[in-house]
Amino acid sequence: MADQASELKAAYQRLDTAINEVARLETFEGVMTEWIVVVACQRYDAEGDGITQVGTLVPDGGGHVPYHRSMGLLDYVLTRMRAEVARDDD
């Protein structure tokens, strides 16, 4: 179990590094204070029924981003996306 925990911690460190590198290349400026990755996975059970799993990845596996901040960040992005869709429908 300790091996899995250290492997998971190393993976989150690589993810953080990758997200910061992509942000830099996308010309984000300043210090990144938060990030959230939304993940959807599809699989099939023994009967062939589709099962979708949706989750989020946050720095260090989740421990230090309070819900009010992560939910606020997601809500803000969702609001902007809805505005973009509304403009595209005109």
PDB file of C-alpha atoms in Angstrom:
ATOM      1  CA  MET A   1       0.000   0.000   0.000  1.00  0.00           C
ATOM      2  CA  ALA A   2       2.881   2.383   0.732  1.00  0.00           C
ATOM      3  CA  ASP A   3       4.209   1.775  -2.780  1.00  0.00           C
ATOM      4  CA  GLN A   4       0.857   2.724  -4.267  1.00  0.00           C
ATOM      5  CA  ALA A   5       0.702   5.889  -2.143  1.00  0.00           C
ATOM      6  CA  SER A   6       4.162   7.007  -3.219  1.00  0.00           C
ATOM      7  CA  GLU A   7       3.392   6.108  -6.836  1.00  0.00           C
ATOM      8  CA  LEU A   8       0.164   8.136  -6.667  1.00  0.00           C
ATOM      9  CA  LYS A   9       1.976  11.106  -5.124  1.00  0.00           C
ATOM     10  CA  ALA A  10       4.606  11.003  -7.891  1.00  0.00           C
ATOM     11  CA  ALA A  11       1.874  10.816 -10.545  1.00  0.00           C
ATOM     12  CA  TYR A  12       0.135  13.881  -9.091  1.00  0.00           C
ATOM     13  CA  GLN A  13       3.457  15.742  -9.110  1.00  0.00           C
ATOM     14  CA  ARG A  14       3.925  14.888 -12.800  1.00  0.00           C
ATOM     15  CA  LEU A  15       0.344  15.986 -13.509  1.00  0.00           C
ATOM     16  CA  ASP A  16       0.920  19.302 -11.735  1.00  0.00           C
ATOM     17  CA  THR A  17       4.115  19.851 -13.730  1.00  0.00           C
ATOM     18  CA  ALA A  18       2.322  19.032 -16.998  1.00  0.00           C
ATOM     19  CA  ILE A  19      -0.614  21.348 -16.237  1.00  0.00           C
ATOM     20  CA  ASN A  20       1.743  24.194 -15.398  1.00  0.00           C
ATOM     21  CA  GLU A  21       3.697  23.604 -18.619  1.00  0.00           C
ATOM     22  CA  VAL A  22       0.528  23.586 -20.739  1.00  0.00           C
ATOM     23  CA  ALA A  23      -0.684  26.771 -19.018  1.00  0.00           C
ATOM     24  CA  ARG A  24       2.650  28.437 -19.765  1.00  0.00           C
ATOM     25  CA  LEU A  25       2.467  27.402 -23.429  1.00  0.00           C
ATOM     26  CA  GLU A  26      -1.139  28.654 -23.585  1.00  0.00           C
ATOM     27  CA  THR A  27       0.266  31.999 -22.354  1.00  0.00           C
ATOM     28  CA  PHE A  28      -1.386  32.002 -18.937  1.00  0.00           C
ATOM     29  CA  GLU A  29       0.363  34.631 -16.826  1.00  0.00           C
ATOM     30  CA  GLY A  30       1.075  34.684 -13.112  1.00  0.00           C
ATOM     31  CA  VAL A  31       1.185  31.946 -10.532  1.00  0.00           C
ATOM     32  CA  MET A  32      -1.297  29.108 -10.916  1.00  0.00           C
ATOM     33  CA  THR A  33      -3.174  28.858  -7.651  1.00  0.00           C
ATOM     34  CA  GLU A  34      -5.635  26.075  -8.424  1.00  0.00           C
ATOM     35  CA  TRP A  35      -6.485  23.504 -11.027  1.00  0.00           C
ATOM     36  CA  ILE A  36      -9.136  20.838 -11.522  1.00  0.00           C
ATOM     37  CA  VAL A  37      -9.237  18.084 -14.129  1.00  0.00           C
ATOM     38  CA  VAL A  38     -12.659  16.581 -14.840  1.00  0.00           C
ATOM     39  CA  VAL A  39     -12.479  12.972 -16.020  1.00  0.00           C
ATOM     40  CA  ALA A  40     -15.143  10.720 -17.545  1.00  0.00           C
ATOM     41  CA  CYS A  41     -14.520   7.001 -18.091  1.00  0.00           C
ATOM     42  CA  GLN A  42     -16.796   4.538 -19.873  1.00  0.00           C
ATOM     43  CA  ARG A  43     -16.814   0.812 -19.235  1.00  0.00           C
ATOM     44  CA  TYR A  44     -19.181  -2.111 -19.630  1.00  0.00           C
ATOM     45  CA  ASP A  45     -20.308  -4.555 -16.976  1.00  0.00           C
ATOM     46  CA  ALA A  46     -20.665  -8.334 -17.423  1.00  0.00           C
ATOM     47  CA  GLU A  47     -24.155  -7.893 -18.933  1.00  0.00           C
ATOM     48  CA  GLY A  48     -22.874  -5.378 -21.489  1.00  0.00           C
ATOM     49  CA  ASP A  49     -24.498  -2.366 -19.847  1.00  0.00           C
ATOM     50  CA  GLY A  50     -22.564   0.866 -20.128  1.00  0.00           C
ATOM     51  CA  ILE A  51     -21.334   2.442 -16.916  1.00  0.00           C
ATOM     52  CA  THR A  52     -19.938   5.959 -16.814  1.00  0.00           C
ATOM     53  CA  GLN A  53     -17.646   7.087 -14.013  1.00  0.00           C
ATOM     54  CA  VAL A  54     -17.076  10.830 -13.593  1.00  0.00           C
ATOM     55  CA  GLY A  55     -14.565  12.286 -11.199  1.00  0.00           C
ATOM     56  CA  THR A  56     -12.203  15.140 -10.546  1.00  0.00           C
ATOM     57  CA  LEU A  57      -8.483  15.314 -10.007  1.00  0.00           C
ATOM     58  CA  VAL A  58      -7.125  18.159  -7.896  1.00  0.00           C
ATOM     59  CA  PRO A  59      -3.630  18.926  -6.599  1.00  0.00           C
ATOM     60  CA  ASP A  60      -2.110  16.306  -4.296  1.00  0.00           C
ATOM     61  CA  GLY A  61      -5.107  14.016  -4.667  1.00  0.00           C
ATOM     62  CA  GLY A  62      -7.648  16.376  -3.216  1.00  0.00           C
ATOM     63  CA  GLY A  63      -6.711  17.151   0.326  1.00  0.00           C
ATOM     64  CA  HIS A  64      -6.109  20.889   0.222  1.00  0.00           C
ATOM     65  CA  VAL A  65      -8.611  22.541  -2.172  1.00  0.00           C
ATOM     66  CA  PRO A  66     -11.682  23.497  -0.109  1.00  0.00           C
ATOM     67  CA  TYR A  67     -15.031  22.672  -1.692  1.00  0.00           C
ATOM     68  CA  HIS A  68     -16.100  26.313  -1.835  1.00  0.00           C
ATOM     69  CA  ARG A  69     -13.052  27.121  -3.961  1.00  0.00           C
ATOM     70  CA  SER A  70     -13.214  24.114  -6.282  1.00  0.00           C
ATOM     71  CA  MET A  71     -16.978  24.438  -6.733  1.00  0.00           C
ATOM     72  CA  GLY A  72     -16.603  28.167  -7.356  1.00  0.00           C
ATOM     73  CA  LEU A  73     -13.938  27.522  -9.990  1.00  0.00           C
ATOM     74  CA  LEU A  74     -16.065  24.900 -11.731  1.00  0.00           C
ATOM     75  CA  ASP A  75     -19.167  27.106 -11.569  1.00  0.00           C
ATOM     76  CA  TYR A  76     -17.276  30.045 -13.061  1.00  0.00           C
ATOM     77  CA  VAL A  77     -16.005  27.950 -15.982  1.00  0.00           C
ATOM     78  CA  LEU A  78     -19.456  26.445 -16.538  1.00  0.00           C
ATOM     79  CA  THR A  79     -21.006  29.934 -16.598  1.00  0.00           C
ATOM     80  CA  ARG A  80     -18.458  31.070 -19.199  1.00  0.00           C
ATOM     81  CA  MET A  81     -19.067  27.951 -21.295  1.00  0.00           C
ATOM     82  CA  ARG A  82     -22.834  28.528 -21.208  1.00  0.00           C
ATOM     83  CA  ALA A  83     -22.295  32.112 -22.376  1.00  0.00           C
ATOM     84  CA  GLU A  84     -20.143  30.859 -25.273  1.00  0.00           C
ATOM     85  CA  VAL A  85     -22.823  28.353 -26.289  1.00  0.00           C
ATOM     86  CA  ALA A  86     -25.506  31.033 -26.131  1.00  0.00           C
ATOM     87  CA  ARG A  87     -23.443  33.301 -28.388  1.00  0.00           C
ATOM     88  CA  ASP A  88     -22.829  30.447 -30.855  1.00  0.00           C
ATOM     89  CA  ASP A  89     -26.563  29.722 -31.147  1.00  0.00           C
ATOM     90  CA  ASP A  90     -27.350  33.182 -32.540  1.00  0.00           C
TER      91      ASP A  90
END
